[in-house]
JSON list of C-alpha atoms in Angstrom, two decimals:
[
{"chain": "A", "resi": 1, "resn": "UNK", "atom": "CA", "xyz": [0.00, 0.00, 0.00]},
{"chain": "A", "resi": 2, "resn": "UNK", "atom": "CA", "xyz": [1.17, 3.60, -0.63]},
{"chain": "A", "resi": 3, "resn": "UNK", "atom": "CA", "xyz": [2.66, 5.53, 2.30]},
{"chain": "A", "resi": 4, "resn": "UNK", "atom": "CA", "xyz": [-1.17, 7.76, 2.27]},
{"chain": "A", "resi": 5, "resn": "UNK", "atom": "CA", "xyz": [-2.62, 4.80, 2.88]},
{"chain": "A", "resi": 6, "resn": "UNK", "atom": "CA", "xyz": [-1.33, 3.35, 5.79]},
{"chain": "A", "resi": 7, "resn": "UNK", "atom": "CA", "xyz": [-1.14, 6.88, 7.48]},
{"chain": "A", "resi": 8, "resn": "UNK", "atom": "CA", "xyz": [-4.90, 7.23, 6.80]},
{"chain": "A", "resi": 9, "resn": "UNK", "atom": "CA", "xyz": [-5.57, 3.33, 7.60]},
{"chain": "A", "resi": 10, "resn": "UNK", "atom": "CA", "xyz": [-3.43, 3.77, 10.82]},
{"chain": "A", "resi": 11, "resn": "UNK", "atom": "CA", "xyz": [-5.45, 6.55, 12.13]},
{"chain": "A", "resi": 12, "resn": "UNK", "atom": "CA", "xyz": [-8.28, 4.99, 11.09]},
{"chain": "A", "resi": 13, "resn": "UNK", "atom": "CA", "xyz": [-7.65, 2.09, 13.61]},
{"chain": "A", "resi": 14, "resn": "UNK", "atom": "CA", "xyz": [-6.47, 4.56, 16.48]},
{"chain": "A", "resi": 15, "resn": "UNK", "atom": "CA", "xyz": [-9.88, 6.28, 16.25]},
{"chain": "A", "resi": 16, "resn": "UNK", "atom": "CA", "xyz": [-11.56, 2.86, 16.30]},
{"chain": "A", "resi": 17, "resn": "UNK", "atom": "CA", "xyz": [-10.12, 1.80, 19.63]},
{"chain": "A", "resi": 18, "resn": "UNK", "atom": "CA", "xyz": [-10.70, 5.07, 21.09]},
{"chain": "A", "resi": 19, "resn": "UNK", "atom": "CA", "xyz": [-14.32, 4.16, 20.49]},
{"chain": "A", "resi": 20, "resn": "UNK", "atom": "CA", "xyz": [-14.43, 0.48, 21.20]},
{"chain": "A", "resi": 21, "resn": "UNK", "atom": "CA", "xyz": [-11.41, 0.00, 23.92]},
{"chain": "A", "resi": 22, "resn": "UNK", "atom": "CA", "xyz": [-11.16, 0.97, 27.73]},
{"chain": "A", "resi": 23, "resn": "UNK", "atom": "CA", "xyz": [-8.68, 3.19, 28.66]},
{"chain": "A", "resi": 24, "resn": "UNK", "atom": "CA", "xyz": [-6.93, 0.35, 30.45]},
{"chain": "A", "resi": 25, "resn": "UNK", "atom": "CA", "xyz": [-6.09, -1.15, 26.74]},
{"chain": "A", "resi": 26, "resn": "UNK", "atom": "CA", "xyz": [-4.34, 1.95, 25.90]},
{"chain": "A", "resi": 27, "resn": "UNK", "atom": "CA", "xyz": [-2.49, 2.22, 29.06]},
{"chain": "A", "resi": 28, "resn": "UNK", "atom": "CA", "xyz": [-1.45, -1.24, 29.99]},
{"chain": "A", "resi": 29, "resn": "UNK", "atom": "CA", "xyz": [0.81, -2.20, 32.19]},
{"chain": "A", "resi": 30, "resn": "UNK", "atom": "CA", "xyz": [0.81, 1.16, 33.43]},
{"chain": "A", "resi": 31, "resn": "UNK", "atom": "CA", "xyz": [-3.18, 1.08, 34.32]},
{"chain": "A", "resi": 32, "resn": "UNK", "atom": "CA", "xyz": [-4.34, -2.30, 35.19]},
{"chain": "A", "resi": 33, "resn": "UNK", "atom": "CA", "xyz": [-8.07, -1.81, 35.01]},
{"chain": "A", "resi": 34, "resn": "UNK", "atom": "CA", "xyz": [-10.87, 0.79, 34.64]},
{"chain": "A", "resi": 35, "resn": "UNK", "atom": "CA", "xyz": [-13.54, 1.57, 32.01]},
{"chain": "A", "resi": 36, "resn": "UNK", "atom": "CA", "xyz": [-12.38, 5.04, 31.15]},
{"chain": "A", "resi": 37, "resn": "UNK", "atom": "CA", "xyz": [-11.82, 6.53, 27.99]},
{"chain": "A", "resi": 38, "resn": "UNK", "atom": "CA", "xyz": [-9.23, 9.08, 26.98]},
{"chain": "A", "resi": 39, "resn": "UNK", "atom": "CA", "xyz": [-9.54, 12.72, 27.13]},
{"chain": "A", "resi": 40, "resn": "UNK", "atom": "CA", "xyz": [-10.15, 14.98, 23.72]},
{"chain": "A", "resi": 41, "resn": "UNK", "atom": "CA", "xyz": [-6.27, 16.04, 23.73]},
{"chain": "A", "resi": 42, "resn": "UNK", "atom": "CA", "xyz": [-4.67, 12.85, 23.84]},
{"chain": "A", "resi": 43, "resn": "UNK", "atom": "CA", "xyz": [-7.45, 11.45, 21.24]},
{"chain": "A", "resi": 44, "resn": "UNK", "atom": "CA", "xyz": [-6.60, 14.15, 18.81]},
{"chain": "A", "resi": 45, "resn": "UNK", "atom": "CA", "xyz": [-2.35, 14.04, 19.21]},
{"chain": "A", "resi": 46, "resn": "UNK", "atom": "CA", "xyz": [-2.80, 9.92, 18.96]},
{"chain": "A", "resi": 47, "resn": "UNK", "atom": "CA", "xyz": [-4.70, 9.96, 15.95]},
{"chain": "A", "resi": 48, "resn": "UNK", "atom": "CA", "xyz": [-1.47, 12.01, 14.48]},
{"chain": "A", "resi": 49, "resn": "UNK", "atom": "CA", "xyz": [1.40, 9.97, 15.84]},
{"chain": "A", "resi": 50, "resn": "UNK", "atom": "CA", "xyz": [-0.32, 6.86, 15.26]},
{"chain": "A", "resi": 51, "resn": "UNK", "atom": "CA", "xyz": [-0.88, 7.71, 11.69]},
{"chain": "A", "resi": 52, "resn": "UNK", "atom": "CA", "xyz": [2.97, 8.07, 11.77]},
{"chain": "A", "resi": 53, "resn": "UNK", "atom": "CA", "xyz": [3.61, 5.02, 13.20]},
{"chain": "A", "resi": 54, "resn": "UNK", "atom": "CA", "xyz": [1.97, 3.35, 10.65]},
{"chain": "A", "resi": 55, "resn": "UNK", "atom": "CA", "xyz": [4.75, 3.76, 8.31]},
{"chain": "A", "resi": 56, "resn": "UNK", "atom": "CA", "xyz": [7.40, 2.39, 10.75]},
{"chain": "A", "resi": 57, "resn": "UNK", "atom": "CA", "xyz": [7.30, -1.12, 9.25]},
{"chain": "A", "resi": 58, "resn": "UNK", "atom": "CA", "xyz": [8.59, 0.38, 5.87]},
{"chain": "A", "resi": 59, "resn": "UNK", "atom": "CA", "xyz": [11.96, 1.39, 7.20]},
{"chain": "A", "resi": 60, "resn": "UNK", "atom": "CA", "xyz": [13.11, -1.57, 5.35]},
{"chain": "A", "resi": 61, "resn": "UNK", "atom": "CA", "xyz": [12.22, -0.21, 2.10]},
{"chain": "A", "resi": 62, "resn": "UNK", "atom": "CA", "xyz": [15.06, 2.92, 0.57]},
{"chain": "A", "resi": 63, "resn": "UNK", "atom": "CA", "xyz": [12.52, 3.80, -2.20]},
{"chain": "A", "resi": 64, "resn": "UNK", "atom": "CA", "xyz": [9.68, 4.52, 0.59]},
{"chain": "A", "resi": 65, "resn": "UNK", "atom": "CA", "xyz": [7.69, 7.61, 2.05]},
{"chain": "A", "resi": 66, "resn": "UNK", "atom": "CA", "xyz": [9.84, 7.15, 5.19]},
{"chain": "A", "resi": 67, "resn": "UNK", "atom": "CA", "xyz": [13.48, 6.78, 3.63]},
{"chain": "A", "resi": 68, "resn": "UNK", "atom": "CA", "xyz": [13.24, 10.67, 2.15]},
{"chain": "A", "resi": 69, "resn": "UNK", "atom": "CA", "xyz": [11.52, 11.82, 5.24]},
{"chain": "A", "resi": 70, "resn": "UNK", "atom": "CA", "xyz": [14.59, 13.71, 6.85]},
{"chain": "A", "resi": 71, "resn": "UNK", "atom": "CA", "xyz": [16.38, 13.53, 3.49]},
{"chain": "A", "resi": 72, "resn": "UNK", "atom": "CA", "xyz": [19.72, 11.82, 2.81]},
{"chain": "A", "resi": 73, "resn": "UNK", "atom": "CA", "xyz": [19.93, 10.85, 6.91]},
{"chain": "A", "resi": 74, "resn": "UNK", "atom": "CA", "xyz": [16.75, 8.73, 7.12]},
{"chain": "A", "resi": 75, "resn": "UNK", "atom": "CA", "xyz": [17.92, 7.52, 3.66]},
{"chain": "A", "resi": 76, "resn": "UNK", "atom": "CA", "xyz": [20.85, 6.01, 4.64]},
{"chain": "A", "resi": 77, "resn": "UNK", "atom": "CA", "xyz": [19.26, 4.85, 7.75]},
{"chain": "A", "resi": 78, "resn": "UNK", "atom": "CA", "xyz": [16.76, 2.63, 5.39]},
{"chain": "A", "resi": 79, "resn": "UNK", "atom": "CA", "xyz": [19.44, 1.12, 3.50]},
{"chain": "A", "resi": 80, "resn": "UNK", "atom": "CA", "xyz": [20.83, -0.23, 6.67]},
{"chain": "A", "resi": 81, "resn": "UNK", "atom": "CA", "xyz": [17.57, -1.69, 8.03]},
{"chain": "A", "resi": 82, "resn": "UNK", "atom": "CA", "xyz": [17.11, -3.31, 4.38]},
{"chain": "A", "resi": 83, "resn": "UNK", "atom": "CA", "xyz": [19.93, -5.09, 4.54]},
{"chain": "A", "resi": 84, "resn": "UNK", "atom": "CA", "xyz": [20.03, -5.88, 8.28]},
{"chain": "A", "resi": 85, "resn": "UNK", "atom": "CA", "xyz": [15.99, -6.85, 8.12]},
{"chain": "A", "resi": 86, "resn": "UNK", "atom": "CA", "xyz": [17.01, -9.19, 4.77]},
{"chain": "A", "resi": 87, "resn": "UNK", "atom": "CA", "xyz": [14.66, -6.79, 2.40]},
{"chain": "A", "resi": 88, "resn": "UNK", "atom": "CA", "xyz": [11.51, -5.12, 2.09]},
{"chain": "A", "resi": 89, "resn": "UNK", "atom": "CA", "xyz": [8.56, -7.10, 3.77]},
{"chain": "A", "resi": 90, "resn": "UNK", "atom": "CA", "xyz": [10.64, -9.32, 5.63]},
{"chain": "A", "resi": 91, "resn": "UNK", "atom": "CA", "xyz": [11.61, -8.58, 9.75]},
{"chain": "A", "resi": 92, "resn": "UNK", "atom": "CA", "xyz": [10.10, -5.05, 9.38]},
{"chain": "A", "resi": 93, "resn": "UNK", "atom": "CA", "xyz": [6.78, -6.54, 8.40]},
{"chain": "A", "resi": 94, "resn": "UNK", "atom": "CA", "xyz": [6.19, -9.32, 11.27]},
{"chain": "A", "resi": 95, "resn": "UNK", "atom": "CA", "xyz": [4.50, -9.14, 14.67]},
{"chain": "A", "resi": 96, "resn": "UNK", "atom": "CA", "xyz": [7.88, -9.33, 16.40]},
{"chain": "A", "resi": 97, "resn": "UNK", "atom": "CA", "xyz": [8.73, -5.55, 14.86]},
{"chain": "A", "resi": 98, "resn": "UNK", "atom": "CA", "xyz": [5.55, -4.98, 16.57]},
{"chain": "A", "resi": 99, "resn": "UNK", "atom": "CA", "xyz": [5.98, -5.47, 19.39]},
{"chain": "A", "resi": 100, "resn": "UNK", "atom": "CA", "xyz": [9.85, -4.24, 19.22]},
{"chain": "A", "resi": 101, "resn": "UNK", "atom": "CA", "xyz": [8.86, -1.00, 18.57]},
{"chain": "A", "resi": 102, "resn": "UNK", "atom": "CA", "xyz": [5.74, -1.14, 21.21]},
{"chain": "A", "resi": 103, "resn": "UNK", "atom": "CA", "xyz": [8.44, -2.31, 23.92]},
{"chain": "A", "resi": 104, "resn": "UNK", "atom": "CA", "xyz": [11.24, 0.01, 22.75]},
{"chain": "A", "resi": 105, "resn": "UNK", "atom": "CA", "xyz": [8.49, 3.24, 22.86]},
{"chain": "A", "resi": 106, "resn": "UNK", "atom": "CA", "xyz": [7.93, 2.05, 26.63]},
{"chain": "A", "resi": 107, "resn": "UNK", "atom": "CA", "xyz": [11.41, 1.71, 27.59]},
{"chain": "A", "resi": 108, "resn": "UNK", "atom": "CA", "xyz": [12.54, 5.14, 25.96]},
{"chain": "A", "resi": 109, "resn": "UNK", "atom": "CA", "xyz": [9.53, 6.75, 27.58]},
{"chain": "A", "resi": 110, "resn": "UNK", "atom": "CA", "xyz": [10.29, 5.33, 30.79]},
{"chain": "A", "resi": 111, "resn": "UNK", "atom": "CA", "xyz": [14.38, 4.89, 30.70]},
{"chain": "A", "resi": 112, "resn": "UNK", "atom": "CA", "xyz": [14.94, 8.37, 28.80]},
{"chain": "A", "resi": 113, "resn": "UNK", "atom": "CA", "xyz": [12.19, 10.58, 30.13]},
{"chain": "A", "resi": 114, "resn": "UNK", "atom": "CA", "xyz": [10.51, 13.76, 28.00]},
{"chain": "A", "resi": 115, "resn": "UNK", "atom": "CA", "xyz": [13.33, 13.95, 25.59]},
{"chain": "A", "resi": 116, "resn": "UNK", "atom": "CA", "xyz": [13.16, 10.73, 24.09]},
{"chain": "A", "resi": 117, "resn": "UNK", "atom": "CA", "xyz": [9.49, 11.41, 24.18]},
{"chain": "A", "resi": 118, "resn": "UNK", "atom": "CA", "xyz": [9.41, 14.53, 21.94]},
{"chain": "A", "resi": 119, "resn": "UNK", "atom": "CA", "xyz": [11.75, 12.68, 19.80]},
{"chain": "A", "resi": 120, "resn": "UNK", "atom": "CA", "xyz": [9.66, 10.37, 18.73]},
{"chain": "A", "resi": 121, "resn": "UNK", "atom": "CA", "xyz": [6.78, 13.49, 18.40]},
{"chain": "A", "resi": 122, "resn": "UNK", "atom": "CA", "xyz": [9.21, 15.00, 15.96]},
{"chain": "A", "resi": 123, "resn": "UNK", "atom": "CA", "xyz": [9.82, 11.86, 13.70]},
{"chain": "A", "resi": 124, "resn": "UNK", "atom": "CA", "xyz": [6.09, 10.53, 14.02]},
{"chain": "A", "resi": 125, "resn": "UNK", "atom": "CA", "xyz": [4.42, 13.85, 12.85]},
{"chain": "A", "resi": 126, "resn": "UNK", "atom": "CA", "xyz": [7.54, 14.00, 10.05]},
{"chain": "A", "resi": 127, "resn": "UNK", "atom": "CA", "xyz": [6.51, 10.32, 8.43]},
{"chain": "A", "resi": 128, "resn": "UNK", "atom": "CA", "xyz": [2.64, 12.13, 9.07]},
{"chain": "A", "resi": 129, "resn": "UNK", "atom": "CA", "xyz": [3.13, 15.01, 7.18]},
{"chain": "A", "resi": 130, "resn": "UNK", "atom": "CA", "xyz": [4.85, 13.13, 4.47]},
{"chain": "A", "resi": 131, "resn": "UNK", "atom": "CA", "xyz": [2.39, 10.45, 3.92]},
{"chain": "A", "resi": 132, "resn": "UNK", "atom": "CA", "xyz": [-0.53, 12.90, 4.32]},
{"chain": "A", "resi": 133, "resn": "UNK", "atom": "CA", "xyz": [1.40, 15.04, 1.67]},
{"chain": "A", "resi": 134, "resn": "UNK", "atom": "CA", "xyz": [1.38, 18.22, 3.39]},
{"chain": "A", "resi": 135, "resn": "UNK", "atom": "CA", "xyz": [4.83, 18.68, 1.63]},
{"chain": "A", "resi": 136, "resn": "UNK", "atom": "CA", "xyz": [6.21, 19.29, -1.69]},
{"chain": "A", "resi": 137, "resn": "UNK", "atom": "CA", "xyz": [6.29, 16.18, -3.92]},
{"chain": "A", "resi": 138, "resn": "UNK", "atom": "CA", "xyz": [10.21, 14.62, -4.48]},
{"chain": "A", "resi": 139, "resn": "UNK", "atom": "CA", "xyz": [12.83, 13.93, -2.73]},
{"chain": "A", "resi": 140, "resn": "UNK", "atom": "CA", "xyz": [15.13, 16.93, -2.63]},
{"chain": "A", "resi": 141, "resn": "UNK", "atom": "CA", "xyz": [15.72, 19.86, 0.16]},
{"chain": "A", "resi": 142, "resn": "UNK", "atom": "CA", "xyz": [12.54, 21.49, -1.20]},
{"chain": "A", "resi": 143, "resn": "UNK", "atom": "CA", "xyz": [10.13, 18.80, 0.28]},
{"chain": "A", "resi": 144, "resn": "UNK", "atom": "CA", "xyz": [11.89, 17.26, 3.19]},
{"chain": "A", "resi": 145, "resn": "UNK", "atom": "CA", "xyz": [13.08, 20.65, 4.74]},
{"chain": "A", "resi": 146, "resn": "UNK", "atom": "CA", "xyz": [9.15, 21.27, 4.77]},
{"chain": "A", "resi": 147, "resn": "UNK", "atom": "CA", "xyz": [8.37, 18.24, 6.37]},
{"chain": "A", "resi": 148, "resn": "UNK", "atom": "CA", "xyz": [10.84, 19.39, 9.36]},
{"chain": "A", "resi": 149, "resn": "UNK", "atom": "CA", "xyz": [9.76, 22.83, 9.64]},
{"chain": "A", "resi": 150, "resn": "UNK", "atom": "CA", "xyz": [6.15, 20.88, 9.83]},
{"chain": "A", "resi": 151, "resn": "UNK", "atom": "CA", "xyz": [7.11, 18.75, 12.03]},
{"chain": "A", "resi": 152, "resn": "UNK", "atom": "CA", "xyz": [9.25, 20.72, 14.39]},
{"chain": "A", "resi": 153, "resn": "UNK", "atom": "CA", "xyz": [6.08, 23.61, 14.82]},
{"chain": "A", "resi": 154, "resn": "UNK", "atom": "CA", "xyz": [3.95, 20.67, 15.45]},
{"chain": "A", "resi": 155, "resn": "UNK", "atom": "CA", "xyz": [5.99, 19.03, 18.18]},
{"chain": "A", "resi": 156, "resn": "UNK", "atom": "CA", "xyz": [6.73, 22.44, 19.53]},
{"chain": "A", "resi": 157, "resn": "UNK", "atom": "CA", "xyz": [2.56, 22.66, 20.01]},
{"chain": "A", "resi": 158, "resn": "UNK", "atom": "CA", "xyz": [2.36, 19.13, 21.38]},
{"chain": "A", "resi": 159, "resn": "UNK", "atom": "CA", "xyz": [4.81, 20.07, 24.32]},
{"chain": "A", "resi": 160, "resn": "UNK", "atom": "CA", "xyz": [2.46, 21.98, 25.60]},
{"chain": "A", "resi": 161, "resn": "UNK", "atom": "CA", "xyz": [-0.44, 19.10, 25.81]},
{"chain": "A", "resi": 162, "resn": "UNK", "atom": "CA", "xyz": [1.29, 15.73, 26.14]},
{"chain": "A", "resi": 163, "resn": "UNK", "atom": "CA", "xyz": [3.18, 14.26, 29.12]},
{"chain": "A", "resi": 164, "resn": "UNK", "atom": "CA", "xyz": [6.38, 13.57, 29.74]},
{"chain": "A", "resi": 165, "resn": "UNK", "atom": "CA", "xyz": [5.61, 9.84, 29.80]},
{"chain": "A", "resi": 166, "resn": "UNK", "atom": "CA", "xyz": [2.54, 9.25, 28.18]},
{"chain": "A", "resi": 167, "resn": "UNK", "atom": "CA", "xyz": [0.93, 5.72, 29.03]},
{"chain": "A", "resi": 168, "resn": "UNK", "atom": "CA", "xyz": [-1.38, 5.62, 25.24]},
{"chain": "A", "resi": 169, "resn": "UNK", "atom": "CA", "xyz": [2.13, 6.08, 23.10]},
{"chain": "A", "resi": 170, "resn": "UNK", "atom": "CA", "xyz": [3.79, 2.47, 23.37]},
{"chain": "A", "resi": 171, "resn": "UNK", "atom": "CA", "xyz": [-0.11, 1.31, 22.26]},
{"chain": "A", "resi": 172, "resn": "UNK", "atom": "CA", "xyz": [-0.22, 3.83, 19.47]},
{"chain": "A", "resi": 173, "resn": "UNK", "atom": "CA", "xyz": [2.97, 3.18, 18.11]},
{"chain": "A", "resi": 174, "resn": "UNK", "atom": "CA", "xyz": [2.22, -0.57, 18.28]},
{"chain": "A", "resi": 175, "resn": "UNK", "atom": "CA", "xyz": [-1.16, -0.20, 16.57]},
{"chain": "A", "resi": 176, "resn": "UNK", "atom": "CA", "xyz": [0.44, 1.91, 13.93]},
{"chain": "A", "resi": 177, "resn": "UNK", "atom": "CA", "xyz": [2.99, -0.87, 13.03]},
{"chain": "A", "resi": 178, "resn": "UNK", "atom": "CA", "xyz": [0.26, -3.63, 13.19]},
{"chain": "A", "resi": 179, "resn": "UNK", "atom": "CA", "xyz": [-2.24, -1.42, 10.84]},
{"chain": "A", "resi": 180, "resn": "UNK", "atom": "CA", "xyz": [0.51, -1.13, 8.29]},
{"chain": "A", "resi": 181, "resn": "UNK", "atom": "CA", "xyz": [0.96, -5.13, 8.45]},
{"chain": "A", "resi": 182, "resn": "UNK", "atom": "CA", "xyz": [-2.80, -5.66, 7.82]},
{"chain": "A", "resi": 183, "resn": "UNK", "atom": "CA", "xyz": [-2.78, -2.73, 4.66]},
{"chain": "A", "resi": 184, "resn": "UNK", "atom": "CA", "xyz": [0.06, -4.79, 3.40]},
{"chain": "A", "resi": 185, "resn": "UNK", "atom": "CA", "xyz": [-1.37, -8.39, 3.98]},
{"chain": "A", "resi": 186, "resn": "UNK", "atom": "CA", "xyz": [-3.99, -6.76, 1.74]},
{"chain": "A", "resi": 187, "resn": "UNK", "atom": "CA", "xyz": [-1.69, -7.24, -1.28]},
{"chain": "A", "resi": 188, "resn": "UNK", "atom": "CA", "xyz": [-0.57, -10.40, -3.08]},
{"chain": "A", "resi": 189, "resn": "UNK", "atom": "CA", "xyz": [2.98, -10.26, -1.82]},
{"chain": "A", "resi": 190, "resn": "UNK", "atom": "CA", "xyz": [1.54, -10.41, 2.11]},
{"chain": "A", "resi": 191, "resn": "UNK", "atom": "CA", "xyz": [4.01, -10.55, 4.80]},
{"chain": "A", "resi": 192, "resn": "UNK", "atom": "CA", "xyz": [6.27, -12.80, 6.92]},
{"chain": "A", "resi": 193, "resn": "UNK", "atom": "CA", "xyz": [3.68, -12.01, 10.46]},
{"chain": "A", "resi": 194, "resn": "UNK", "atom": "CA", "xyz": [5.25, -14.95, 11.95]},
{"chain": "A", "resi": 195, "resn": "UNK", "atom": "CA", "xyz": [9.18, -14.09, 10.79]},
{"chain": "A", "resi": 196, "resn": "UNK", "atom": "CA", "xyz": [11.88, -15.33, 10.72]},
{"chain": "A", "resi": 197, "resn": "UNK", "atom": "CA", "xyz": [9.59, -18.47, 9.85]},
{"chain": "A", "resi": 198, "resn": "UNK", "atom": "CA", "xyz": [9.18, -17.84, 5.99]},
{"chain": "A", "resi": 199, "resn": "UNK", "atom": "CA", "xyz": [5.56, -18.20, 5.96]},
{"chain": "A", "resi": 200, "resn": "UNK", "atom": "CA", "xyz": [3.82, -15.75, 4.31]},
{"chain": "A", "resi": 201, "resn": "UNK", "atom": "CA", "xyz": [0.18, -14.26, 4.75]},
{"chain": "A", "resi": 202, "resn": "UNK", "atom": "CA", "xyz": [-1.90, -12.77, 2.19]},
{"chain": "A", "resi": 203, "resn": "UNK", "atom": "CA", "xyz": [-5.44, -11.78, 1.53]},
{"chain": "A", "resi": 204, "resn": "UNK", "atom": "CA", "xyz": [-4.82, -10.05, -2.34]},
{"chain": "A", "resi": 205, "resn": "UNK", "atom": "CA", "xyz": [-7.82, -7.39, -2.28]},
{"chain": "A", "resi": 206, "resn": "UNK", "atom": "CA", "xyz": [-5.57, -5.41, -3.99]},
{"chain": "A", "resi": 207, "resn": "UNK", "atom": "CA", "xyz": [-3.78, -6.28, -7.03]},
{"chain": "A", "resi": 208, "resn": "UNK", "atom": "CA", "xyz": [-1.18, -3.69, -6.86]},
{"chain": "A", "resi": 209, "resn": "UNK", "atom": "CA", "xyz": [-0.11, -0.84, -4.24]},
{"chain": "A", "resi": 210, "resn": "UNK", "atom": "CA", "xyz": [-1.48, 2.46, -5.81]},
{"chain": "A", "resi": 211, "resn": "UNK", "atom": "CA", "xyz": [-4.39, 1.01, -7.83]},
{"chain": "A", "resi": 212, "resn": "UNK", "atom": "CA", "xyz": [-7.71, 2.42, -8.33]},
{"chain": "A", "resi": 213, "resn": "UNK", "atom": "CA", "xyz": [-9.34, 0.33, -5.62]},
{"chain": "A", "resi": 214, "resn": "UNK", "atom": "CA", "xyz": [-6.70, 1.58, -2.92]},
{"chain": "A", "resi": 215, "resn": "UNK", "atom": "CA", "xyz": [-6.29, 5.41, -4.36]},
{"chain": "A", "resi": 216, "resn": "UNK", "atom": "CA", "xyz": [-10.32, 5.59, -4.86]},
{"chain": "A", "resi": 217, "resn": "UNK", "atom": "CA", "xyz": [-12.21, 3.67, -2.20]},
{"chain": "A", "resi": 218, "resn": "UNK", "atom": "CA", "xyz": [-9.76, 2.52, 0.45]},
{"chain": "A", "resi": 219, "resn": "UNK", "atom": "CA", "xyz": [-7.78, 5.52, 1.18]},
{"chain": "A", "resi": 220, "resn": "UNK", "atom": "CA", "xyz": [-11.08, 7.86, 0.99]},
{"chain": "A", "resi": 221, "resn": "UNK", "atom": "CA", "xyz": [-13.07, 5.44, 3.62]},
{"chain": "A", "resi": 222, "resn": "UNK", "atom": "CA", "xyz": [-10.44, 5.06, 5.76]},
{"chain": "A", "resi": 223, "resn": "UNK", "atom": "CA", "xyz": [-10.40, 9.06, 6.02]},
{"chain": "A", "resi": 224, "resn": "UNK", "atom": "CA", "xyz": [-14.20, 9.24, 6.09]},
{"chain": "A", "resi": 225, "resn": "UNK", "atom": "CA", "xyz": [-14.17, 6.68, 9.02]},
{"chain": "A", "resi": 226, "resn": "UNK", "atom": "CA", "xyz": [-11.53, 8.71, 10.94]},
{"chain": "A", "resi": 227, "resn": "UNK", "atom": "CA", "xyz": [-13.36, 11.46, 10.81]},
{"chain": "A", "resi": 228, "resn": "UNK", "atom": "CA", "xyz": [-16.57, 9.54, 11.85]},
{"chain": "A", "resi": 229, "resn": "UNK", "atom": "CA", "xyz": [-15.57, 7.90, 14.83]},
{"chain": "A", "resi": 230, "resn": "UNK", "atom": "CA", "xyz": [-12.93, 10.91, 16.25]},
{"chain": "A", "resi": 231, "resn": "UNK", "atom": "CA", "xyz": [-16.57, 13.03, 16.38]},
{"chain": "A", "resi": 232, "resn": "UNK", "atom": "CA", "xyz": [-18.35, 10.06, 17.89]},
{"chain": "A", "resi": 233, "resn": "UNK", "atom": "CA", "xyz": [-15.59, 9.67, 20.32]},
{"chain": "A", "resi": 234, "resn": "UNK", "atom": "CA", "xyz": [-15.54, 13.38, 20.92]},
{"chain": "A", "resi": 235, "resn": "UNK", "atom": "CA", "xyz": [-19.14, 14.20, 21.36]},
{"chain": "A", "resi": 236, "resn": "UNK", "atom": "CA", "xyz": [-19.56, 11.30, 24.54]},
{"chain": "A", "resi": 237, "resn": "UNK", "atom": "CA", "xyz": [-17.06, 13.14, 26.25]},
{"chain": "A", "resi": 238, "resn": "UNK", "atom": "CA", "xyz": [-18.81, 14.03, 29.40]}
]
């Protein structure tokens, strides 16, 4: 699927457990229980970061929204994870980089403190702004110093609202990663879930990433369903 995609399919899902999920879900292990839900501020920065998140799985691919993010840096990052990972769609795309970067999210939060935190604002609302294209189209200065100036002013406003250690961002970042998985499962090449065991899972809806069905329908209903649940979630706010 196209980096648009799984931005708008990741926020999709963060707005769906807003609505169906306890607050406990979000939170866990840091909340044990209760039937909460979570407050309009952290509803509205999640659905951002976790549309971010949802291109983490691609850092294995150098031709991908999230290699020209932060220009030639986060491309030479994504050459290394290719070849480390063994490719495009192979460690990168399994629930073991799930829950990697779910745990790692926790332990900076907790082992690091606010800085690691706004960090990982920074880069999340960076892969955000790219796959929503709220930045110039290519890959040179022109589009990914856009994407920090973005991205910086947006982190700068979230400092103001978000914690130093917020409990929801190790579930966001997770459910980012796993709605990129099931976008990509979506497509006839699937991916390794269950690597470094080659099997691979598949449901091919769509023929090819970037084809009518995805550009068209998908995309546009995943945005439309966003919208829908962040004002359902929003109005039963006591």
């Amino acid at each position: 699927m196209l980096g648009h995609s799984h931005a708008t399919s990741g926020a999709l899902a963060w707005s769906a457990a807003a609505v169906a999920l306890p607050i406990s879900a979000f939170t866990y292990p840091v909340i044990g229980s209760g039937a909460g839900h979570l407050g309009i501020v952290d509803l509205l920065l999640g659905t951002f970061l976790t549309a971010g998140a949802a291109l983490l799985p691609d850092a294995d691919h150098p031709n991908g929204s999230i290699a020209h993010v932060l220009g030639p840096v986060s491309h030479f990052l994504c050459k290394i994870i290719s070849k480390v990972s063994g490719g495009h769609r192979h460690a990168t795309h399994s629930f073991a980089f799930v829950g990697l970067v779910a745990y790692g999210t926790w332990a900076g939060e907790h082992w690091l403190g606010r800085n690691f935190t706004l960090g990982l604002v920074f880069f999340l609302l960076a892969l955000a702004v790219r796959a929503l294209h709220l930045c110039p189209p290519g890959k040179g200065f022109q589009s990914y110093s856009v994407v920090i100036v973005l991205a910086v002013v947006g982190t700068f406003a979230m400092d103001h609202w978000i914690s130093d250690k917020p409990a929801w961002l190790p579930f966001a970042v997770g459910l980012g990663a796993l709605a990129h998985l099931a976008g990509d499962c979506l497509t006839d090449r699937g991916c390794r879930l269950f690597w470094p065991f080659g099997w691979r899972t598949c449901i091919p809806i769509i023929e090819r990433t970037g084809n009518r069905l995805e550009i068209w329908v998908l995309s546009p209903l995943f945005t439309a369903g966003t919208l829908a649940l962040l004002w359902f979630a929003v109005t039963r706010q006591p």
